[in-house]
Amino acid sequence: MTHLETKKGTPVSRLTFGTMQFGGTADATESKAMFDAARAAGINHFDTAVGYTGGASEKILGALIKANRDDIYLATKVGYVGGGSRANITKHFDICRQQLQQDEVDLLYMHRFDDDTPLEETFSTLAELQSQGAIRHIGVSNYAAWQVMKAQAVAKSLGTRIDAIQPMYSLVKRQSEVEIFPMAVDQGITIIPYSPLGGGLLTGKYSKGETGRLTDDERYKARYDQRWMHEAAVGLAALGTELGVSPATLAVAWAASHPAKPLPIISARSAAQLVPSLAAADFEMSEALYARIAALSIAPPPATDRLEEA
């Protein structure tokens, strides 16, 4: 497995901070407060994308890391819009560098799989950026396991490899356990999953009548519009009350405790909202508690669906 490190040689933190809210629900002042809180908690791995909040996310993050760039592991993503062609990757990455005010990044992801562009074109472009020193590591986001393996074969033929994958993963979105996690372990690919709080569902706030992405965004509402998911959130909140721990802390710590050793991406709209997620970095998750939390949700069947062999 490639060990992701800052340019100073410091391993990446157990948690990753996602800046999708920077310049959107979090203004520049609140973004800085969250960045400072994350750094104080030992986080050195920050994730963004070329199109987050119309580019404001990269601009704010770039300004925040400028003074201590070598202490930061910087990841961004391209290709969510426009595909994985050489022209689109180059165009997006040039915008990334302008917005971040950086000549290079530590990790560049393809934001999603592109059926219409040959993998040879996509990964030869990434390999060239890597050989030029513009990126250190190559990652993929929202790829299925079979797509990663096809891409990994192409990358190998070009003298490089996929070092990181960013799938969705939480107590109520466990599909990655079926093939993505085993594939990543086998290939030595670091797993950096997003949405460990299930779009905020696992904080317990929606059962209290509060609002957020699940009430304000139709895509998130549809993603988590399953009765059992909401029941799992209620169960997690009850467990948190029993233990005197925020359900958000339990949700993030549970995602980080999978045997595949993922490095969950946490985020928030404010420094105050971020506190419970940050607490997950130091939370001791016992095997018994891990099992109790896992039992609150529906575990996906194995890829072969032969339950008697699981």
mmCIF file of C-alpha atoms in Angstrom:
data_model
loop_
_atom_site.group_PDB
_atom_site.id
_atom_site.type_symbol
_atom_site.label_atom_id
_atom_site.label_comp_id
_atom_site.label_asym_id
_atom_site.label_seq_id
_atom_site.Cartn_x
_atom_site.Cartn_y
_atom_site.Cartn_z
ATOM 1 C CA MET A 1 0.000 0.000 0.000
ATOM 2 C CA THR A 2 1.193 3.503 -0.797
ATOM 3 C CA HIS A 3 1.552 5.404 2.450
ATOM 4 C CA LEU A 4 0.102 8.846 1.888
ATOM 5 C CA GLU A 5 2.320 11.463 3.494
ATOM 6 C CA THR A 6 2.787 15.207 3.428
ATOM 7 C CA LYS A 7 5.825 16.535 1.616
ATOM 8 C CA LYS A 8 7.518 16.668 5.018
ATOM 9 C CA GLY A 9 6.985 12.945 5.401
ATOM 10 C CA THR A 10 4.209 13.065 8.004
ATOM 11 C CA PRO A 11 1.556 10.340 7.532
ATOM 12 C CA VAL A 12 -1.936 11.588 6.717
ATOM 13 C CA SER A 13 -4.281 11.911 9.662
ATOM 14 C CA ARG A 14 -6.878 9.313 10.655
ATOM 15 C CA LEU A 15 -9.610 11.721 9.574
ATOM 16 C CA THR A 16 -9.787 13.837 6.431
ATOM 17 C CA PHE A 17 -11.432 17.245 6.289
ATOM 18 C CA GLY A 18 -13.736 17.923 3.339
ATOM 19 C CA THR A 19 -14.145 21.542 2.280
ATOM 20 C CA MET A 20 -17.298 21.156 0.196
ATOM 21 C CA GLN A 21 -19.030 23.709 2.447
ATOM 22 C CA PHE A 22 -16.316 26.385 2.099
ATOM 23 C CA GLY A 23 -17.772 29.398 0.331
ATOM 24 C CA GLY A 24 -21.260 27.906 0.437
ATOM 25 C CA THR A 25 -23.006 27.217 3.729
ATOM 26 C CA ALA A 26 -19.777 28.300 5.450
ATOM 27 C CA ASP A 27 -18.486 31.787 4.683
ATOM 28 C CA ALA A 28 -14.776 32.643 4.694
ATOM 29 C CA THR A 29 -14.715 33.401 8.429
ATOM 30 C CA GLU A 30 -16.476 30.167 9.432
ATOM 31 C CA SER A 31 -14.343 28.213 6.945
ATOM 32 C CA LYS A 32 -11.184 29.488 8.605
ATOM 33 C CA ALA A 33 -12.572 28.611 12.031
ATOM 34 C CA MET A 34 -13.215 25.033 10.888
ATOM 35 C CA PHE A 35 -9.800 24.793 9.225
ATOM 36 C CA ASP A 36 -8.118 25.980 12.419
ATOM 37 C CA ALA A 37 -10.145 23.539 14.521
ATOM 38 C CA ALA A 38 -9.241 20.660 12.207
ATOM 39 C CA ARG A 39 -5.551 21.547 12.333
ATOM 40 C CA ALA A 40 -5.663 21.850 16.125
ATOM 41 C CA ALA A 41 -7.164 18.349 16.236
ATOM 42 C CA GLY A 42 -4.253 16.991 14.200
ATOM 43 C CA ILE A 43 -5.872 16.804 10.762
ATOM 44 C CA ASN A 44 -3.418 17.396 7.941
ATOM 45 C CA HIS A 45 -5.395 15.927 5.014
ATOM 46 C CA PHE A 46 -7.778 18.307 3.217
ATOM 47 C CA ASP A 47 -10.091 17.438 0.339
ATOM 48 C CA THR A 48 -11.764 19.678 -2.234
ATOM 49 C CA ALA A 49 -12.780 19.684 -5.922
ATOM 50 C CA VAL A 50 -12.561 22.047 -8.841
ATOM 51 C CA GLY A 51 -16.294 22.730 -8.887
ATOM 52 C CA TYR A 52 -17.166 22.848 -5.195
ATOM 53 C CA THR A 53 -19.189 26.009 -4.450
ATOM 54 C CA GLY A 54 -18.328 27.395 -7.868
ATOM 55 C CA GLY A 55 -14.607 27.353 -7.126
ATOM 56 C CA ALA A 56 -14.858 29.171 -3.795
ATOM 57 C CA SER A 57 -13.893 26.029 -1.876
ATOM 58 C CA GLU A 58 -10.511 25.793 -3.578
ATOM 59 C CA LYS A 59 -9.897 29.522 -3.329
ATOM 60 C CA ILE A 60 -10.559 29.621 0.410
ATOM 61 C CA LEU A 61 -8.596 26.433 1.095
ATOM 62 C CA GLY A 62 -5.678 27.621 -1.018
ATOM 63 C CA ALA A 63 -5.385 30.799 0.989
ATOM 64 C CA LEU A 64 -5.597 28.894 4.290
ATOM 65 C CA ILE A 65 -2.832 26.400 3.495
ATOM 66 C CA LYS A 66 -0.446 28.836 1.844
ATOM 67 C CA ALA A 67 1.658 29.558 4.943
ATOM 68 C CA ASN A 68 2.119 25.878 5.855
ATOM 69 C CA ARG A 69 1.762 24.070 2.540
ATOM 70 C CA ASP A 70 4.343 21.363 3.257
ATOM 71 C CA ASP A 71 2.479 20.364 6.428
ATOM 72 C CA ILE A 72 -0.723 19.737 4.447
ATOM 73 C CA TYR A 73 -1.734 16.781 2.284
ATOM 74 C CA LEU A 74 -3.849 18.437 -0.409
ATOM 75 C CA ALA A 75 -6.369 16.503 -2.507
ATOM 76 C CA THR A 76 -8.684 17.769 -5.216
ATOM 77 C CA LYS A 77 -10.890 16.302 -7.923
ATOM 78 C CA VAL A 78 -11.565 16.900 -11.612
ATOM 79 C CA GLY A 79 -13.859 15.489 -14.263
ATOM 80 C CA TYR A 80 -17.237 15.465 -12.537
ATOM 81 C CA VAL A 81 -18.482 17.563 -15.439
ATOM 82 C CA GLY A 82 -17.096 17.059 -18.924
ATOM 83 C CA GLY A 83 -15.611 13.584 -18.511
ATOM 84 C CA GLY A 84 -12.131 12.135 -18.417
ATOM 85 C CA SER A 85 -10.670 13.350 -21.686
ATOM 86 C CA ARG A 86 -7.161 14.773 -21.828
ATOM 87 C CA ALA A 87 -8.558 18.185 -22.722
ATOM 88 C CA ASN A 88 -11.053 18.218 -19.850
ATOM 89 C CA ILE A 89 -8.602 16.968 -17.230
ATOM 90 C CA THR A 90 -6.017 19.538 -18.322
ATOM 91 C CA LYS A 91 -8.593 22.329 -18.353
ATOM 92 C CA HIS A 92 -9.949 21.453 -14.919
ATOM 93 C CA PHE A 93 -6.544 20.956 -13.344
ATOM 94 C CA ASP A 94 -5.340 24.316 -14.637
ATOM 95 C CA ILE A 95 -8.382 25.876 -12.960
ATOM 96 C CA CYS A 96 -7.581 23.934 -9.754
ATOM 97 C CA ARG A 97 -4.066 25.328 -9.683
ATOM 98 C CA GLN A 98 -5.283 28.854 -10.265
ATOM 99 C CA GLN A 99 -7.955 28.621 -7.570
ATOM 100 C CA LEU A 100 -5.676 26.918 -5.049
ATOM 101 C CA GLN A 101 -2.732 29.170 -5.914
ATOM 102 C CA GLN A 102 -0.594 26.033 -6.095
ATOM 103 C CA ASP A 103 1.560 24.570 -8.847
ATOM 104 C CA GLU A 104 0.954 21.028 -7.626
ATOM 105 C CA VAL A 105 -1.298 18.918 -5.408
ATOM 106 C CA ASP A 106 -0.611 15.756 -3.467
ATOM 107 C CA LEU A 107 -3.574 13.758 -4.756
ATOM 108 C CA LEU A 108 -5.722 14.242 -7.850
ATOM 109 C CA TYR A 109 -8.923 12.242 -8.208
ATOM 110 C CA MET A 110 -11.038 11.507 -11.207
ATOM 111 C CA HIS A 111 -14.361 12.559 -9.685
ATOM 112 C CA ARG A 112 -16.395 9.872 -11.450
ATOM 113 C CA PHE A 113 -16.078 7.194 -14.127
ATOM 114 C CA ASP A 114 -16.437 8.252 -17.748
ATOM 115 C CA ASP A 115 -17.891 5.598 -20.080
ATOM 116 C CA ASP A 116 -17.191 7.688 -23.168
ATOM 117 C CA THR A 117 -13.431 8.214 -22.853
ATOM 118 C CA PRO A 118 -10.864 5.407 -23.192
ATOM 119 C CA LEU A 119 -9.130 4.728 -19.891
ATOM 120 C CA GLU A 120 -5.809 4.941 -21.724
ATOM 121 C CA GLU A 121 -6.482 8.601 -22.481
ATOM 122 C CA THR A 122 -7.585 9.424 -18.949
ATOM 123 C CA PHE A 123 -4.742 7.690 -17.148
ATOM 124 C CA SER A 124 -1.990 8.622 -19.565
ATOM 125 C CA THR A 125 -2.949 12.237 -18.843
ATOM 126 C CA LEU A 126 -2.769 11.617 -15.094
ATOM 127 C CA ALA A 127 0.524 9.736 -15.504
ATOM 128 C CA GLU A 128 2.005 12.686 -17.377
ATOM 129 C CA LEU A 129 0.923 15.118 -14.674
ATOM 130 C CA GLN A 130 2.529 12.809 -12.140
ATOM 131 C CA SER A 131 5.797 12.544 -14.075
ATOM 132 C CA GLN A 132 5.869 16.341 -14.346
ATOM 133 C CA GLY A 133 5.584 16.629 -10.560
ATOM 134 C CA ALA A 134 2.199 18.370 -10.772
ATOM 135 C CA ILE A 135 0.542 15.568 -8.765
ATOM 136 C CA ARG A 136 2.047 13.028 -6.394
ATOM 137 C CA HIS A 137 -0.731 10.426 -6.243
ATOM 138 C CA ILE A 138 -3.647 9.362 -8.447
ATOM 139 C CA GLY A 139 -7.105 8.662 -7.041
ATOM 140 C CA VAL A 140 -10.598 7.792 -8.215
ATOM 141 C CA SER A 141 -13.961 8.704 -6.713
ATOM 142 C CA ASN A 142 -17.352 7.052 -7.204
ATOM 143 C CA TYR A 143 -15.828 4.171 -9.200
ATOM 144 C CA ALA A 144 -17.176 0.627 -8.930
ATOM 145 C CA ALA A 145 -14.634 -2.071 -8.064
ATOM 146 C CA TRP A 146 -14.572 -3.436 -11.612
ATOM 147 C CA GLN A 147 -13.957 0.047 -12.960
ATOM 148 C CA VAL A 148 -11.030 0.510 -10.580
ATOM 149 C CA MET A 149 -9.487 -2.787 -11.661
ATOM 150 C CA LYS A 150 -9.754 -1.902 -15.337
ATOM 151 C CA ALA A 151 -8.204 1.480 -14.633
ATOM 152 C CA GLN A 152 -5.518 -0.043 -12.409
ATOM 153 C CA ALA A 153 -4.433 -2.355 -15.233
ATOM 154 C CA VAL A 154 -4.124 0.625 -17.554
ATOM 155 C CA ALA A 155 -2.263 2.634 -14.930
ATOM 156 C CA LYS A 156 0.177 -0.248 -14.412
ATOM 157 C CA SER A 157 0.896 -0.383 -18.145
ATOM 158 C CA LEU A 158 1.812 3.300 -17.919
ATOM 159 C CA GLY A 159 4.182 2.763 -15.004
ATOM 160 C CA THR A 160 1.924 4.175 -12.310
ATOM 161 C CA ARG A 161 -0.966 3.116 -10.080
ATOM 162 C CA ILE A 162 -4.156 4.212 -8.357
ATOM 163 C CA ASP A 163 -3.284 5.034 -4.754
ATOM 164 C CA ALA A 164 -6.616 6.218 -3.315
ATOM 165 C CA ILE A 165 -10.342 5.695 -3.734
ATOM 166 C CA GLN A 166 -13.169 7.888 -2.454
ATOM 167 C CA PRO A 167 -16.472 6.002 -2.164
ATOM 168 C CA MET A 168 -19.608 6.845 -0.208
ATOM 169 C CA TYR A 169 -19.692 5.040 3.130
ATOM 170 C CA SER A 170 -21.637 5.259 6.366
ATOM 171 C CA LEU A 171 -23.714 3.140 8.715
ATOM 172 C CA VAL A 172 -26.661 3.552 6.325
ATOM 173 C CA LYS A 173 -24.648 3.281 3.077
ATOM 174 C CA ARG A 174 -22.591 0.098 3.381
ATOM 175 C CA GLN A 175 -22.456 -1.103 -0.227
ATOM 176 C CA SER A 176 -18.724 -0.368 -0.375
ATOM 177 C CA GLU A 177 -18.151 -3.271 2.032
ATOM 178 C CA VAL A 178 -19.171 -5.765 -0.656
ATOM 179 C CA GLU A 179 -16.488 -5.312 -3.317
ATOM 180 C CA ILE A 180 -14.838 -1.885 -3.068
ATOM 181 C CA PHE A 181 -13.234 -2.369 0.352
ATOM 182 C CA PRO A 182 -11.896 -5.902 -0.345
ATOM 183 C CA MET A 183 -10.613 -4.768 -3.735
ATOM 184 C CA ALA A 184 -8.859 -1.759 -2.198
ATOM 185 C CA VAL A 185 -7.209 -3.881 0.494
ATOM 186 C CA ASP A 186 -6.049 -6.375 -2.119
ATOM 187 C CA GLN A 187 -4.632 -3.625 -4.335
ATOM 188 C CA GLY A 188 -3.122 -1.566 -1.532
ATOM 189 C CA ILE A 189 -5.400 1.379 -2.297
ATOM 190 C CA THR A 190 -6.121 3.794 0.547
ATOM 191 C CA ILE A 191 -9.853 4.238 1.208
ATOM 192 C CA ILE A 192 -10.998 7.799 1.907
ATOM 193 C CA PRO A 193 -14.807 7.601 2.137
ATOM 194 C CA TYR A 194 -17.190 10.525 2.158
ATOM 195 C CA SER A 195 -20.482 11.162 3.995
ATOM 196 C CA PRO A 196 -19.831 9.135 7.180
ATOM 197 C CA LEU A 197 -22.747 11.045 8.740
ATOM 198 C CA GLY A 198 -25.138 10.059 5.973
ATOM 199 C CA GLY A 199 -25.804 13.624 4.899
ATOM 200 C CA GLY A 200 -26.384 14.553 8.541
ATOM 201 C CA LEU A 201 -28.957 11.801 9.104
ATOM 202 C CA LEU A 202 -26.747 10.058 11.666
ATOM 203 C CA THR A 203 -26.408 13.157 13.832
ATOM 204 C CA GLY A 204 -29.983 12.558 14.962
ATOM 205 C CA LYS A 205 -31.057 16.087 14.094
ATOM 206 C CA TYR A 206 -33.803 15.131 11.656
ATOM 207 C CA SER A 207 -35.672 13.082 14.246
ATOM 208 C CA LYS A 208 -35.758 16.305 16.287
ATOM 209 C CA GLY A 209 -37.406 18.200 13.438
ATOM 210 C CA GLU A 210 -34.291 20.150 12.446
ATOM 211 C CA THR A 211 -33.471 20.990 8.829
ATOM 212 C CA GLY A 212 -30.478 20.353 6.585
ATOM 213 C CA ARG A 213 -29.529 18.741 3.297
ATOM 214 C CA LEU A 214 -32.068 15.949 3.696
ATOM 215 C CA THR A 215 -34.863 18.521 3.883
ATOM 216 C CA ASP A 216 -33.415 21.155 1.556
ATOM 217 C CA ASP A 217 -31.883 19.075 -1.251
ATOM 218 C CA GLU A 218 -34.008 16.611 -3.208
ATOM 219 C CA ARG A 219 -30.958 14.510 -4.136
ATOM 220 C CA TYR A 220 -30.015 13.911 -0.503
ATOM 221 C CA LYS A 221 -33.637 13.335 0.453
ATOM 222 C CA ALA A 222 -33.908 10.607 -2.183
ATOM 223 C CA ARG A 223 -30.545 9.104 -1.192
ATOM 224 C CA TYR A 224 -31.630 8.558 2.400
ATOM 225 C CA ASP A 225 -35.391 8.188 1.948
ATOM 226 C CA GLN A 226 -35.603 4.714 3.484
ATOM 227 C CA ARG A 227 -37.484 4.028 6.683
ATOM 228 C CA TRP A 228 -34.823 1.638 7.990
ATOM 229 C CA MET A 229 -32.159 4.318 7.556
ATOM 230 C CA HIS A 230 -34.103 6.727 9.744
ATOM 231 C CA GLU A 231 -34.691 3.948 12.282
ATOM 232 C CA ALA A 232 -30.945 3.291 12.350
ATOM 233 C CA ALA A 233 -30.339 6.979 13.047
ATOM 234 C CA VAL A 234 -32.809 6.905 15.928
ATOM 235 C CA GLY A 235 -31.114 3.799 17.308
ATOM 236 C CA LEU A 236 -27.691 5.423 17.058
ATOM 237 C CA ALA A 237 -28.948 8.517 18.884
ATOM 238 C CA ALA A 238 -30.348 6.315 21.661
ATOM 239 C CA LEU A 239 -27.025 4.520 21.947
ATOM 240 C CA GLY A 240 -25.253 7.865 22.102
ATOM 241 C CA THR A 241 -27.520 8.943 24.965
ATOM 242 C CA GLU A 242 -26.787 5.691 26.786
ATOM 243 C CA LEU A 243 -23.027 6.180 26.426
ATOM 244 C CA GLY A 244 -22.975 9.948 26.825
ATOM 245 C CA VAL A 245 -21.457 10.356 23.366
ATOM 246 C CA SER A 246 -22.700 12.337 20.373
ATOM 247 C CA PRO A 247 -24.172 10.082 17.674
ATOM 248 C CA ALA A 248 -22.026 11.989 15.168
ATOM 249 C CA THR A 249 -18.909 10.883 17.044
ATOM 250 C CA LEU A 250 -20.135 7.291 17.021
ATOM 251 C CA ALA A 251 -20.973 7.412 13.308
ATOM 252 C CA VAL A 252 -17.572 8.727 12.241
ATOM 253 C CA ALA A 253 -15.645 6.483 14.633
ATOM 254 C CA TRP A 254 -17.616 3.456 13.415
ATOM 255 C CA ALA A 255 -16.800 4.236 9.771
ATOM 256 C CA ALA A 256 -13.122 4.680 10.646
ATOM 257 C CA SER A 257 -13.033 1.383 12.563
ATOM 258 C CA HIS A 258 -13.727 -0.912 9.620
ATOM 259 C CA PRO A 259 -10.920 -3.485 9.230
ATOM 260 C CA ALA A 260 -10.044 -1.955 5.836
ATOM 261 C CA LYS A 261 -8.834 1.118 7.791
ATOM 262 C CA PRO A 262 -10.624 3.887 5.886
ATOM 263 C CA LEU A 263 -9.846 7.560 6.524
ATOM 264 C CA PRO A 264 -13.314 9.172 6.597
ATOM 265 C CA ILE A 265 -13.924 12.661 5.270
ATOM 266 C CA ILE A 266 -15.649 14.849 7.831
ATOM 267 C CA SER A 267 -17.223 18.235 7.191
ATOM 268 C CA ALA A 268 -19.630 20.747 8.690
ATOM 269 C CA ARG A 269 -21.200 24.169 8.261
ATOM 270 C CA SER A 270 -19.577 25.661 11.362
ATOM 271 C CA ALA A 271 -16.818 25.046 13.870
ATOM 272 C CA ALA A 272 -19.414 24.246 16.534
ATOM 273 C CA GLN A 273 -21.085 21.669 14.322
ATOM 274 C CA LEU A 274 -17.691 20.112 13.564
ATOM 275 C CA VAL A 275 -16.763 19.341 17.192
ATOM 276 C CA PRO A 276 -18.492 15.909 17.508
ATOM 277 C CA SER A 277 -16.921 14.648 14.286
ATOM 278 C CA LEU A 278 -13.461 15.770 15.374
ATOM 279 C CA ALA A 279 -13.947 13.854 18.620
ATOM 280 C CA ALA A 280 -14.077 10.616 16.620
ATOM 281 C CA ALA A 281 -10.307 10.792 16.042
ATOM 282 C CA ASP A 282 -9.644 9.917 19.688
ATOM 283 C CA PHE A 283 -12.679 7.728 20.339
ATOM 284 C CA GLU A 284 -11.857 4.156 21.361
ATOM 285 C CA MET A 285 -14.186 1.823 19.475
ATOM 286 C CA SER A 286 -14.364 -1.616 21.068
ATOM 287 C CA GLU A 287 -15.282 -4.678 19.034
ATOM 288 C CA ALA A 288 -18.464 -5.060 21.050
ATOM 289 C CA LEU A 289 -19.560 -1.470 20.430
ATOM 290 C CA TYR A 290 -18.657 -1.730 16.753
ATOM 291 C CA ALA A 291 -20.921 -4.774 16.491
ATOM 292 C CA ARG A 292 -23.779 -3.046 18.363
ATOM 293 C CA ILE A 293 -23.635 -0.094 15.980
ATOM 294 C CA ALA A 294 -23.377 -2.317 12.897
ATOM 295 C CA ALA A 295 -26.475 -4.216 14.031
ATOM 296 C CA LEU A 296 -28.524 -1.017 13.752
ATOM 297 C CA SER A 297 -28.328 -1.128 9.961
ATOM 298 C CA ILE A 298 -28.760 -3.610 7.140
ATOM 299 C CA ALA A 299 -25.482 -5.266 6.176
ATOM 300 C CA PRO A 300 -25.242 -5.870 2.417
ATOM 301 C CA PRO A 301 -24.916 -9.506 1.337
ATOM 302 C CA PRO A 302 -21.613 -10.731 -0.100
ATOM 303 C CA ALA A 303 -20.962 -10.229 -3.803
ATOM 304 C CA THR A 304 -21.804 -13.868 -4.583
ATOM 305 C CA ASP A 305 -24.885 -13.658 -2.308
ATOM 306 C CA ARG A 306 -24.123 -17.119 -0.880
ATOM 307 C CA LEU A 307 -24.976 -16.253 2.703
ATOM 308 C CA GLU A 308 -24.104 -19.710 3.964
ATOM 309 C CA GLU A 309 -20.484 -19.058 2.953
ATOM 310 C CA ALA A 310 -20.205 -15.542 4.382
#
